[in-house]
Short mmCIF file of C-alpha atoms and ligand atoms in Angstrom, two decimals:
data_model
loop_
_atom_site.label_atom_id
_atom_site.label_comp_id
_atom_site.label_asym_id
_atom_site.label_seq_id
_atom_site.Cartn_x
_atom_site.Cartn_y
_atom_site.Cartn_z
CA MET A 1 177.99 181.08 163.78
CA ILE A 2 174.87 180.81 165.94
CA LYS A 3 173.67 183.84 167.80
CA ILE A 4 170.80 183.59 170.25
CA ILE A 5 169.26 186.97 170.95
CA ASN A 6 166.90 187.71 173.80
CA LEU A 7 165.11 184.38 173.49
CA LYS A 8 161.94 184.05 175.56
CA LYS A 9 159.63 181.11 175.98
CA ALA A 10 156.84 180.43 178.43
CA PHE A 11 154.73 177.31 178.88
CA GLY A 12 151.45 178.56 180.27
CA PRO A 13 152.27 180.75 183.25
CA LYS A 14 155.77 179.32 183.52
CA GLN A 15 158.47 181.54 182.03
CA VAL A 16 161.14 179.00 181.14
CA LEU A 17 163.45 181.11 179.00
CA ASP A 18 163.51 184.74 179.99
CA GLY A 19 165.85 186.53 177.62
CA VAL A 20 168.65 184.14 176.71
CA ASN A 21 171.63 185.69 174.94
CA LEU A 22 174.38 183.38 173.76
CA GLU A 23 176.89 183.22 170.96
CA ILE A 24 178.10 179.89 169.65
CA GLU A 25 181.33 179.98 167.73
CA LYS A 26 182.07 177.95 164.65
CA GLY A 27 184.17 174.88 165.29
CA LYS A 28 184.06 175.31 169.03
CA ILE A 29 182.57 173.20 171.80
CA THR A 30 180.03 175.09 173.85
CA VAL A 31 178.70 173.45 176.97
CA ILE A 32 175.49 174.61 178.59
CA ILE A 33 175.10 173.79 182.25
CA GLY A 34 172.35 174.50 184.71
CA ARG A 35 170.06 172.87 187.18
CA SER A 36 167.52 170.29 186.26
CA GLY A 37 164.35 171.87 184.93
CA GLU A 38 165.97 175.21 184.11
CA GLY A 39 165.19 174.92 180.41
CA LYS A 40 168.38 173.59 178.85
CA SER A 41 166.57 171.04 176.71
CA VAL A 42 164.02 173.69 175.79
CA LEU A 43 166.84 175.97 174.64
CA LEU A 44 168.34 173.21 172.49
CA LYS A 45 164.95 172.49 170.92
CA HIS A 46 164.69 176.13 169.92
CA ILE A 47 168.05 175.98 168.18
CA ILE A 48 166.90 173.07 166.06
CA GLY A 49 163.46 174.53 165.39
CA LEU A 50 161.33 172.07 167.34
CA LEU A 51 160.02 174.92 169.44
CA LYS A 52 159.21 178.45 168.37
CA PRO A 53 160.14 181.28 170.73
CA ASP A 54 157.62 183.76 172.10
CA GLU A 55 160.17 186.47 171.54
CA GLY A 56 163.72 186.81 170.29
CA LYS A 57 165.79 185.43 167.43
CA ILE A 58 168.26 182.76 166.60
CA LEU A 59 170.68 183.71 163.87
CA LEU A 60 172.53 181.03 161.95
CA ASP A 61 175.20 182.65 159.78
CA GLY A 62 173.22 185.87 160.12
CA GLN A 63 169.89 184.38 159.05
CA ASP A 64 167.01 184.21 161.50
CA ILE A 65 166.04 180.54 161.62
CA THR A 66 162.97 181.12 163.77
CA ALA A 67 161.32 182.93 160.87
CA MET A 68 162.23 180.55 158.05
CA SER A 69 159.83 178.72 155.78
CA GLU A 70 159.44 175.01 156.34
CA ARG A 71 161.21 174.22 153.08
CA ASP A 72 164.24 176.40 153.68
CA PHE A 73 164.53 175.16 157.22
CA SER A 74 164.52 171.58 156.07
CA GLU A 75 167.75 172.35 154.17
CA VAL A 76 169.20 173.97 157.28
CA LEU A 77 168.37 170.86 159.29
CA LYS A 78 170.66 168.78 157.08
CA ARG A 79 173.57 170.67 158.64
CA PHE A 80 172.52 169.57 162.12
CA GLY A 81 172.73 166.39 164.12
CA MET A 82 170.95 165.96 167.41
CA LEU A 83 171.01 163.57 170.32
CA PHE A 84 167.87 163.71 172.45
CA GLN A 85 168.01 163.42 176.20
CA GLY A 86 166.02 160.19 176.00
CA ALA A 87 167.81 159.05 172.81
CA ALA A 88 164.45 158.97 170.93
CA LEU A 89 165.40 155.90 168.91
CA PHE A 90 162.81 154.67 166.42
CA ASP A 91 161.58 151.57 168.16
CA SER A 92 160.18 150.03 165.00
CA MET A 93 163.68 149.86 163.51
CA SER A 94 166.83 147.94 164.34
CA VAL A 95 169.95 149.70 165.55
CA ALA A 96 171.31 149.72 162.01
CA GLY A 97 168.02 151.13 160.72
CA ASN A 98 168.21 153.91 163.27
CA VAL A 99 171.81 154.88 162.71
CA GLY A 100 171.57 154.62 158.94
CA PHE A 101 168.20 156.35 158.71
CA ALA A 102 169.41 159.74 157.50
CA LEU A 103 171.74 158.11 154.95
CA LYS A 104 168.86 156.11 153.58
CA GLU A 105 166.59 159.13 153.41
CA HIS A 106 168.99 161.72 152.09
CA THR A 107 171.63 159.90 150.03
CA ASP A 108 171.66 157.43 147.15
CA MET A 109 173.96 155.03 148.95
CA ASN A 110 173.22 151.34 148.72
CA ASP A 111 172.48 149.25 151.79
CA GLU A 112 175.95 147.76 151.88
CA ASP A 113 177.71 151.13 151.97
CA ILE A 114 175.27 152.39 154.55
CA LEU A 115 175.94 149.40 156.77
CA LYS A 116 179.67 150.06 156.50
CA ILE A 117 179.26 153.62 157.75
CA VAL A 118 176.81 152.48 160.42
CA ARG A 119 179.36 149.96 161.72
CA GLU A 120 182.08 152.56 161.73
CA LYS A 121 179.98 155.08 163.68
CA LEU A 122 178.86 152.43 166.13
CA ASN A 123 182.50 151.53 166.67
CA ARG A 124 183.22 155.16 167.44
CA VAL A 125 180.79 155.01 170.35
CA GLY A 126 182.12 151.67 171.56
CA LEU A 127 179.46 149.37 170.17
CA ALA A 128 179.98 146.28 168.04
CA ASN A 129 177.67 143.52 166.82
CA VAL A 130 174.51 145.32 167.84
CA GLU A 131 173.32 146.27 164.32
CA ASP A 132 170.45 143.81 164.30
CA MET A 133 169.23 144.44 167.84
CA MET A 134 166.04 146.36 168.48
CA PRO A 135 166.12 149.47 170.68
CA ALA A 136 163.85 147.81 173.26
CA ASP A 137 166.56 145.21 173.89
CA LEU A 138 169.33 147.73 174.63
CA SER A 139 170.47 149.02 178.01
CA GLY A 140 170.05 152.70 178.80
CA GLY A 141 173.69 153.52 178.11
CA MET A 142 173.64 151.55 174.86
CA LYS A 143 170.58 153.46 173.67
CA LYS A 144 172.32 156.71 174.37
CA ARG A 145 175.35 155.61 172.36
CA VAL A 146 173.20 154.46 169.44
CA GLY A 147 171.61 157.90 169.63
CA LEU A 148 175.07 159.46 169.50
CA ALA A 149 176.02 157.39 166.46
CA ARG A 150 172.77 158.37 164.75
CA ALA A 151 173.39 162.05 165.46
CA ILE A 152 176.83 162.03 163.81
CA VAL A 153 176.21 159.63 160.95
CA MET A 154 176.01 162.38 158.33
CA ASP A 155 179.08 164.15 159.72
CA PRO A 156 176.98 167.23 160.46
CA GLU A 157 178.47 170.67 160.78
CA ILE A 158 176.64 171.44 163.99
CA VAL A 159 175.95 168.81 166.61
CA LEU A 160 173.57 169.19 169.53
CA PHE A 161 173.97 166.69 172.35
CA ASP A 162 171.50 166.66 175.21
CA GLU A 163 173.29 164.93 178.08
CA PRO A 164 175.51 162.60 176.04
CA THR A 165 177.16 160.97 179.03
CA THR A 166 174.22 160.54 181.38
CA GLY A 167 173.86 156.84 182.10
CA LEU A 168 177.32 155.95 180.79
CA ASP A 169 180.10 154.56 182.95
CA PRO A 170 183.07 156.91 183.57
CA ILE A 171 185.31 155.12 181.08
CA MET A 172 182.69 155.38 178.36
CA SER A 173 182.11 159.04 179.24
CA ASP A 174 185.75 159.77 178.74
CA SER A 175 185.78 158.04 175.38
CA ILE A 176 182.75 160.09 174.32
CA ALA A 177 184.78 163.15 175.26
CA ASP A 178 187.54 161.90 172.97
CA LEU A 179 185.02 161.33 170.20
CA VAL A 180 183.81 164.91 170.52
CA LEU A 181 187.35 166.28 170.51
CA ASP A 182 188.43 164.11 167.57
CA THR A 183 185.55 165.09 165.34
CA GLN A 184 185.91 168.70 166.32
CA ARG A 185 189.55 168.64 165.24
CA ALA A 186 189.10 166.52 162.13
CA LEU A 187 185.85 167.98 160.77
CA LYS A 188 185.72 171.37 162.50
CA THR A 189 182.37 170.35 163.92
CA THR A 190 180.56 172.90 166.05
CA TYR A 191 179.24 171.34 169.24
CA ILE A 192 176.55 172.50 171.59
CA LEU A 193 176.26 170.19 174.57
CA ILE A 194 174.14 170.02 177.66
CA THR A 195 175.59 168.07 180.52
CA HIS A 196 175.69 167.70 184.28
CA ASP A 197 179.02 165.91 183.99
CA ILE A 198 181.60 168.40 185.32
CA PRO A 199 184.81 166.41 184.59
CA PHE A 200 183.52 165.84 181.05
CA THR A 201 182.83 169.55 180.70
CA TYR A 202 186.28 170.53 181.90
CA LYS A 203 187.87 168.12 179.46
CA ILE A 204 186.15 169.31 176.32
CA ALA A 205 184.61 172.76 176.68
CA ASP A 206 185.88 175.76 174.76
CA LYS A 207 183.14 177.73 176.38
CA ILE A 208 180.85 177.05 179.30
CA ALA A 209 177.56 178.90 179.72
CA MET A 210 175.38 178.61 182.77
CA LEU A 211 171.62 178.85 182.40
CA HIS A 212 169.86 179.99 185.53
CA GLU A 213 166.35 181.34 185.99
CA GLY A 214 165.83 181.70 182.27
CA ARG A 215 169.05 183.54 181.42
CA ILE A 216 172.70 182.85 180.81
CA ILE A 217 174.18 184.20 184.03
CA GLU A 218 177.84 183.42 183.38
CA GLU A 219 179.89 182.31 180.41
CA GLY A 220 183.55 181.80 179.69
CA THR A 221 186.35 179.33 179.10
CA VAL A 222 187.06 176.53 181.55
CA GLU A 223 189.78 178.62 183.21
CA GLU A 224 187.57 181.68 183.45
CA MET A 225 184.71 179.71 184.90
CA LYS A 226 186.97 177.98 187.43
CA ALA A 227 188.18 181.40 188.57
CA ASN A 228 184.73 182.99 188.52
CA GLN A 229 183.50 183.83 192.00
CA ASN A 230 179.76 184.01 191.26
CA PRO A 231 178.39 182.04 194.23
CA ILE A 232 175.64 180.42 192.13
CA LEU A 233 178.18 179.13 189.62
CA ARG A 234 180.56 178.01 192.37
CA GLN A 235 177.82 176.10 194.14
CA PHE A 236 176.86 174.36 190.90
CA LEU A 237 180.38 173.48 189.77
CA GLU A 238 181.33 172.24 193.21
CA GLY A 239 178.06 170.38 193.63
CA ARG A 240 177.05 171.64 197.07
CA ALA A 241 173.56 171.48 198.54
CA GLU A 242 174.15 174.65 200.60
CA GLY A 243 174.48 177.98 198.87
CA PRO A 244 172.45 180.66 197.12
CA ILE A 245 170.54 178.05 195.08
CA LYS A 246 167.94 176.52 197.33
CA VAL A 247 167.12 172.87 196.83
CA TYR A 248 163.61 173.26 198.24
CA MET B 1 123.90 171.71 185.67
CA LYS B 2 126.09 174.66 184.94
CA ALA B 3 129.19 172.51 185.27
CA TYR B 4 127.63 169.97 182.97
CA LEU B 5 126.87 172.57 180.31
CA GLU B 6 130.34 173.98 180.68
CA SER B 7 131.93 170.61 180.16
CA LEU B 8 129.65 170.01 177.21
CA GLY B 9 130.65 173.35 175.75
CA LYS B 10 134.30 172.59 176.33
CA SER B 11 134.19 169.19 174.70
CA SER B 12 132.30 170.44 171.68
CA GLU B 13 134.79 173.26 171.41
CA GLN B 14 137.59 170.68 171.46
CA PHE B 15 135.73 168.65 168.87
CA ILE B 16 135.44 171.59 166.49
CA ASP B 17 139.04 172.58 167.14
CA GLY B 18 140.02 168.99 166.41
CA MET B 19 138.10 168.95 163.15
CA GLY B 20 139.88 172.11 162.03
CA LYS B 21 143.30 170.73 162.84
CA MET B 22 142.41 167.48 161.15
CA ALA B 23 141.44 169.33 158.02
CA ILE B 24 144.82 171.04 158.06
CA MET B 25 146.55 167.72 158.53
CA LEU B 26 144.62 166.26 155.62
CA PHE B 27 145.53 169.21 153.45
CA LYS B 28 149.23 168.86 154.28
CA ALA B 29 149.08 165.12 153.76
CA MET B 30 147.57 165.63 150.31
CA MET B 31 150.31 168.07 149.37
CA TYR B 32 153.11 165.82 150.57
CA ALA B 33 151.54 162.71 149.07
CA PHE B 34 152.54 163.80 145.60
CA ALA B 35 155.84 165.46 146.42
CA PRO B 36 158.93 163.34 145.73
CA PRO B 37 160.52 161.27 147.11
CA ILE B 38 157.72 158.74 147.32
CA LYS B 39 158.64 155.71 149.39
CA LEU B 40 156.49 152.80 148.38
CA ARG B 41 157.92 150.59 151.08
CA ASN B 42 156.24 152.57 153.85
CA ILE B 43 152.94 152.51 152.04
CA PHE B 44 153.08 148.75 151.50
CA LYS B 45 153.92 148.20 155.13
CA GLN B 46 150.82 150.10 156.19
CA MET B 47 148.69 148.34 153.59
CA GLU B 48 149.77 145.06 155.03
CA PHE B 49 148.94 146.29 158.51
CA VAL B 50 145.55 147.74 157.65
CA GLY B 51 144.53 145.18 155.07
CA VAL B 52 146.13 141.80 155.45
CA GLN B 53 146.10 141.83 159.20
CA SER B 54 142.41 142.74 159.29
CA LEU B 55 141.36 139.86 157.06
CA PHE B 56 140.48 137.46 159.83
CA VAL B 57 138.33 139.92 161.76
CA VAL B 58 136.57 141.04 158.62
CA ILE B 59 135.81 137.51 157.42
CA LEU B 60 134.43 136.56 160.78
CA THR B 61 132.24 139.64 161.03
CA GLY B 62 131.06 139.45 157.45
CA SER B 63 130.07 135.80 157.48
CA PHE B 64 128.14 135.95 160.73
CA THR B 65 126.39 139.12 159.71
CA GLY B 66 125.32 137.50 156.44
CA MET B 67 124.08 134.49 158.33
CA VAL B 68 122.05 136.42 160.86
CA LEU B 69 120.63 138.61 158.12
CA ALA B 70 119.39 135.54 156.27
CA LEU B 71 117.84 134.17 159.40
CA GLN B 72 116.04 137.37 160.36
CA SER B 73 114.86 138.28 156.91
CA TYR B 74 113.63 134.74 156.38
CA ASN B 75 111.47 135.01 159.49
CA ALA B 76 110.06 138.32 158.38
CA LEU B 77 109.60 137.52 154.68
CA LYS B 78 107.96 134.17 155.37
CA ARG B 79 104.92 136.03 156.69
CA PHE B 80 104.30 137.42 153.22
CA GLY B 81 105.35 134.23 151.51
CA ALA B 82 108.34 136.01 150.06
CA GLU B 83 111.12 133.69 151.22
CA SER B 84 112.62 133.90 147.77
CA LEU B 85 113.70 137.47 148.56
CA VAL B 86 116.07 136.43 151.33
CA GLY B 87 118.98 136.32 148.89
CA PRO B 88 118.61 139.88 147.56
CA THR B 89 117.88 141.21 151.06
CA VAL B 90 121.13 139.84 152.36
CA ALA B 91 123.13 140.94 149.33
CA LEU B 92 121.70 144.46 149.20
CA SER B 93 122.09 145.08 152.91
CA MET B 94 125.65 143.85 152.81
CA ALA B 95 126.66 145.74 149.71
CA ARG B 96 125.04 149.07 150.50
CA GLU B 97 125.31 149.35 154.27
CA LEU B 98 126.63 146.60 156.42
CA GLY B 99 129.68 145.68 154.39
CA PRO B 100 131.28 149.11 154.43
CA VAL B 101 130.03 150.14 157.88
CA LEU B 102 130.97 146.96 159.68
CA THR B 103 134.32 146.83 157.97
CA GLY B 104 134.87 150.45 158.91
CA LEU B 105 133.99 149.92 162.54
CA MET B 106 135.96 146.70 162.93
CA VAL B 107 139.08 148.01 161.26
CA THR B 108 138.83 151.20 163.29
CA GLY B 109 138.78 149.12 166.44
CA ARG B 110 141.71 147.05 165.32
CA ALA B 111 143.98 149.18 163.17
CA GLY B 112 142.84 152.69 164.07
CA SER B 113 143.51 152.26 167.77
CA ALA B 114 146.85 150.61 167.05
CA MET B 115 147.85 153.46 164.74
CA ALA B 116 146.97 156.08 167.31
CA THR B 117 148.92 154.16 169.93
CA GLU B 118 151.97 153.80 167.74
CA LEU B 119 152.06 157.44 166.68
CA GLY B 120 151.22 158.59 170.21
CA THR B 121 154.14 156.62 171.59
CA MET B 122 156.39 158.08 168.94
CA ARG B 123 155.24 161.54 169.95
CA VAL B 124 155.75 161.21 173.69
CA THR B 125 159.14 159.51 173.29
CA GLU B 126 160.24 162.30 170.93
CA GLN B 127 160.63 159.99 167.93
CA ILE B 128 158.51 162.35 165.86
CA ASP B 129 160.75 165.23 166.93
CA ALA B 130 163.76 163.11 165.98
CA LEU B 131 162.35 162.60 162.48
CA PHE B 132 161.93 166.33 162.14
CA THR B 133 165.51 167.03 163.21
CA MET B 134 166.71 164.55 160.60
CA ALA B 135 165.03 166.70 157.94
CA VAL B 136 162.34 164.11 157.31
CA ASN B 137 158.85 165.53 157.26
CA PRO B 138 156.89 163.56 159.89
CA ILE B 139 153.53 164.05 158.16
CA LYS B 140 154.90 162.80 154.88
CA TYR B 141 156.75 159.93 156.47
CA LEU B 142 154.15 158.78 158.99
CA VAL B 143 150.72 160.10 158.10
CA VAL B 144 150.64 159.92 154.30
CA PRO B 145 151.31 156.15 154.07
CA ARG B 146 148.66 155.45 156.68
CA ILE B 147 145.98 157.47 154.93
CA LEU B 148 146.85 155.97 151.56
CA ALA B 149 146.71 152.50 153.03
CA GLY B 150 143.27 153.25 154.49
CA ILE B 151 141.92 154.57 151.22
CA CYS B 152 143.21 151.54 149.29
CA MET B 153 142.52 148.76 151.73
CA PHE B 154 139.09 149.63 153.10
CA PRO B 155 137.37 149.04 149.75
CA LEU B 156 139.14 145.71 149.31
CA LEU B 157 138.19 144.62 152.80
CA THR B 158 134.64 145.73 152.16
CA ILE B 159 134.42 143.61 149.04
CA ILE B 160 135.62 140.64 151.06
CA THR B 161 133.06 141.36 153.79
CA ASP B 162 130.30 141.60 151.19
CA PHE B 163 131.39 138.37 149.61
CA VAL B 164 131.62 136.28 152.75
CA GLY B 165 128.37 137.86 153.96
CA VAL B 166 126.59 136.66 150.84
CA ILE B 167 128.09 133.22 151.23
CA GLY B 168 127.04 133.13 154.87
CA GLY B 169 123.54 134.13 153.85
CA TYR B 170 123.46 131.46 151.18
CA PHE B 171 124.58 128.86 153.65
CA VAL B 172 121.82 129.71 156.13
CA GLY B 173 119.13 130.36 153.55
CA VAL B 174 119.74 127.35 151.34
CA LYS B 175 121.37 124.75 153.55
CA LEU B 176 119.62 125.44 156.82
CA LEU B 177 116.29 126.99 155.87
CA GLY B 178 115.79 125.06 152.69
CA ILE B 179 115.29 127.81 150.12
CA ASN B 180 115.77 126.54 146.57
CA PRO B 181 119.36 127.38 145.58
CA GLY B 182 118.43 128.29 142.00
CA ILE B 183 115.85 130.77 143.19
CA TYR B 184 118.16 132.15 145.87
CA ILE B 185 120.95 132.91 143.43
CA GLY B 186 118.66 133.95 140.58
CA ARG B 187 116.80 136.48 142.67
CA THR B 188 120.00 137.87 144.08
CA ILE B 189 121.33 138.46 140.59
CA ASP B 190 118.00 139.98 139.48
CA PHE B 191 117.88 142.55 142.22
CA VAL B 192 121.45 143.56 142.99
CA GLN B 193 122.95 146.08 140.61
CA VAL B 194 126.48 147.23 140.06
CA ASP B 195 125.46 150.61 141.45
CA ASP B 196 124.67 149.05 144.80
CA ILE B 197 128.16 147.66 145.05
CA PHE B 198 129.69 150.96 143.98
CA THR B 199 127.71 152.82 146.62
CA GLY B 200 129.23 150.60 149.26
CA ILE B 201 132.71 150.96 147.87
CA THR B 202 132.48 154.73 147.71
CA LYS B 203 131.45 154.73 151.34
CA SER B 204 134.31 152.49 152.30
CA ILE B 205 136.83 154.84 150.70
CA VAL B 206 135.47 157.67 152.84
CA PHE B 207 135.57 155.44 155.93
CA GLY B 208 139.15 154.48 155.19
CA LEU B 209 140.06 158.14 155.08
CA ILE B 210 138.17 158.89 158.29
CA THR B 211 139.71 156.06 160.28
CA THR B 212 143.29 156.68 159.29
CA LEU B 213 143.08 160.46 159.46
CA VAL B 214 141.43 160.44 162.88
CA ALA B 215 143.94 157.90 164.21
CA SER B 216 146.88 159.82 162.77
CA TYR B 217 145.61 163.08 164.15
CA ASN B 218 145.04 161.74 167.65
CA GLY B 219 148.37 159.95 167.72
CA PHE B 220 150.33 162.78 166.18
CA TYR B 221 149.16 165.36 168.69
CA THR B 222 149.32 163.18 171.78
CA SER B 223 150.62 164.74 174.96
CA GLY B 224 150.88 163.56 178.53
CA GLY B 225 152.93 160.37 178.52
CA ALA B 226 151.56 156.85 178.63
CA GLU B 227 148.19 158.06 179.85
CA GLY B 228 147.96 160.43 176.91
CA VAL B 229 148.70 157.56 174.53
CA GLY B 230 145.82 155.57 176.00
CA ARG B 231 143.55 158.57 175.66
CA ALA B 232 144.59 159.04 172.04
CA ALA B 233 143.72 155.43 171.22
CA THR B 234 140.33 155.61 172.90
CA SER B 235 139.32 158.92 171.46
CA SER B 236 140.42 157.95 167.96
CA VAL B 237 138.14 154.90 168.04
CA VAL B 238 135.19 156.86 169.43
CA MET B 239 135.68 159.79 167.10
CA ALA B 240 136.18 157.67 163.99
CA SER B 241 133.20 155.43 164.78
CA VAL B 242 130.90 158.39 165.25
CA LEU B 243 132.16 160.02 162.07
CA ILE B 244 131.69 156.79 160.15
CA LEU B 245 128.08 156.47 161.25
CA VAL B 246 127.26 160.11 160.63
CA SER B 247 128.90 160.20 157.22
CA ASP B 248 127.22 156.91 156.35
CA TYR B 249 123.85 158.50 156.92
CA LEU B 250 124.76 161.55 154.90
CA MET B 251 126.12 159.51 152.03
CA SER B 252 123.12 157.18 152.07
CA SER B 253 120.77 160.09 151.78
CA PHE B 254 122.72 161.59 148.88
CA MET B 255 123.35 158.41 146.98
CA ALA B 256 119.85 156.96 147.37
N1 ATP C 301 156.37 170.94 175.89
C1 ATP C 301 156.35 171.46 177.13
N2 ATP C 301 155.18 171.87 177.66
C2 ATP C 301 155.14 172.41 178.89
N3 ATP C 301 156.20 172.58 179.68
C3 ATP C 301 157.39 172.19 179.22
C4 ATP C 301 157.53 171.61 177.92
N4 ATP C 301 158.83 171.33 177.72
C5 ATP C 301 159.46 171.70 178.84
N5 ATP C 301 158.63 172.24 179.75
C6 ATP C 301 158.99 172.79 181.06
O1 ATP C 301 160.10 173.61 180.88
C7 ATP C 301 160.99 173.48 181.96
C8 ATP C 301 162.38 173.21 181.45
O2 ATP C 301 162.44 171.91 180.90
P1 ATP C 301 163.78 171.31 180.29
O3 ATP C 301 163.44 169.94 179.83
O4 ATP C 301 164.34 172.25 179.30
O5 ATP C 301 164.73 171.23 181.53
P2 ATP C 301 166.27 170.84 181.54
O6 ATP C 301 167.03 172.06 181.92
O7 ATP C 301 166.64 170.19 180.28
O8 ATP C 301 166.32 169.81 182.75
P3 ATP C 301 167.13 168.43 182.88
O9 ATP C 301 168.50 168.77 183.24
O10 ATP C 301 166.42 167.73 183.99
O11 ATP C 301 167.00 167.73 181.57
C9 ATP C 301 160.45 172.39 182.86
O12 ATP C 301 159.84 172.99 183.97
C10 ATP C 301 159.42 171.70 182.02
O13 ATP C 301 158.35 171.31 182.83
MG1 MG C 302 166.95 168.32 179.69
#
């Protein structure tokens, strides 16, 4: 459903994406892994139109979204939900205001109905009785979960999660994995996730793609990736400091 | 010397670049201002922030300015035996110049810097990006209400400044310096025309636009973390103040 073709992006002299090719299938969970600073977040921001590529295309159902008018793209955006790495909660609004924001902006629902959905989504991410709290008063993991609830509040077709489990305890991580799997089954949601959490990845991924030095160097199912002998991939999945990737 | 000229060239280049981008932002804001859906709640919130919360500062500034004007003009006019003109001097200066300019500068210091800080923080913490991903146009949602609030509230604040300035002047002129109250008020009414007040109000509308647009622009395009946010606040105050003074001169010379 999404096809990334030869995507290139540089910031100044720094070539962050150097010809990324990746296909994301409808209704599947695609996990992008890679070292810190390799450009995973940058890639995600291209998919949702926050950044424009220097070169290359992103096709959504065959249509190039990098070349769309602002108005058309705004319609496309309604099919997406996104969790930012830093949650990016609106700090002038309560938790309920944040989670219900898209409902308030894009539907005619009354406040009561919105609050009902907000509560339900917050429950899905393991939060209760936080509706009236302000983002500044939440812990890091709670912010992330409020961000998750906000990303899925409209039941979007395509969900982008940038490190959904970072900062969560292992039990919570596992329940986020269940949330992803449940919604994928129930709503046929397409997921694109970035994570450093290998157990989480193994539990949910239909496809894993590794971003390294600006390209996707390996991709495949969990089984394929486990069997793949590429030393860079092995070093990453096994979390070793020694190997072809140099830490310094 | 060369380095100095280079830095001068660079900053004026940035200034011109900034003006261009600001013009684009203003253009977009004008387009989105009239496109549905129009959310009055956001506009009222900004009006409250720009207007109501500036009341105290503006009253303080206005009254003391009126008082000092009365004092100074009394000292000067006494030499010609024209003490009776203290009232109109205060009223005209307030209405035509000091009311709008002082209001503009004070509200820029208070609300403009706060706006730039708020938007700058939203930018560096990706809240503006988040708005975009939720299919909400950030310029329409964030910038339009601020500019509208500036355009509506600056004139109201200016009228208040004018008013308390005149009262301050009356207090000093009549109560402290002993000018006959009948003459003070009568002369003021004789000399001050509706046009004078309108001149000041027209200026204040322009200043309201300048302050909110400059603050929005600086906040919206902040980069570089907390330090960048601080820079945005500072430069929005400096930039808006300079633009207020320059445009004040231009408008004064046109609307003579
Ligand atoms: N707006 C920007 N301007 C300049 N450089 C940027 C910008 N955004 C990202 N970069 C650079 O691009 C590179 C990739 O950043 P990115 O945030 O995508 O990394 P990442 O793979 O998500 O890392 P992490 O796992 O730590 O989140 C980094 O070197 C970063 O400095
Ligand atoms: Mg990242």
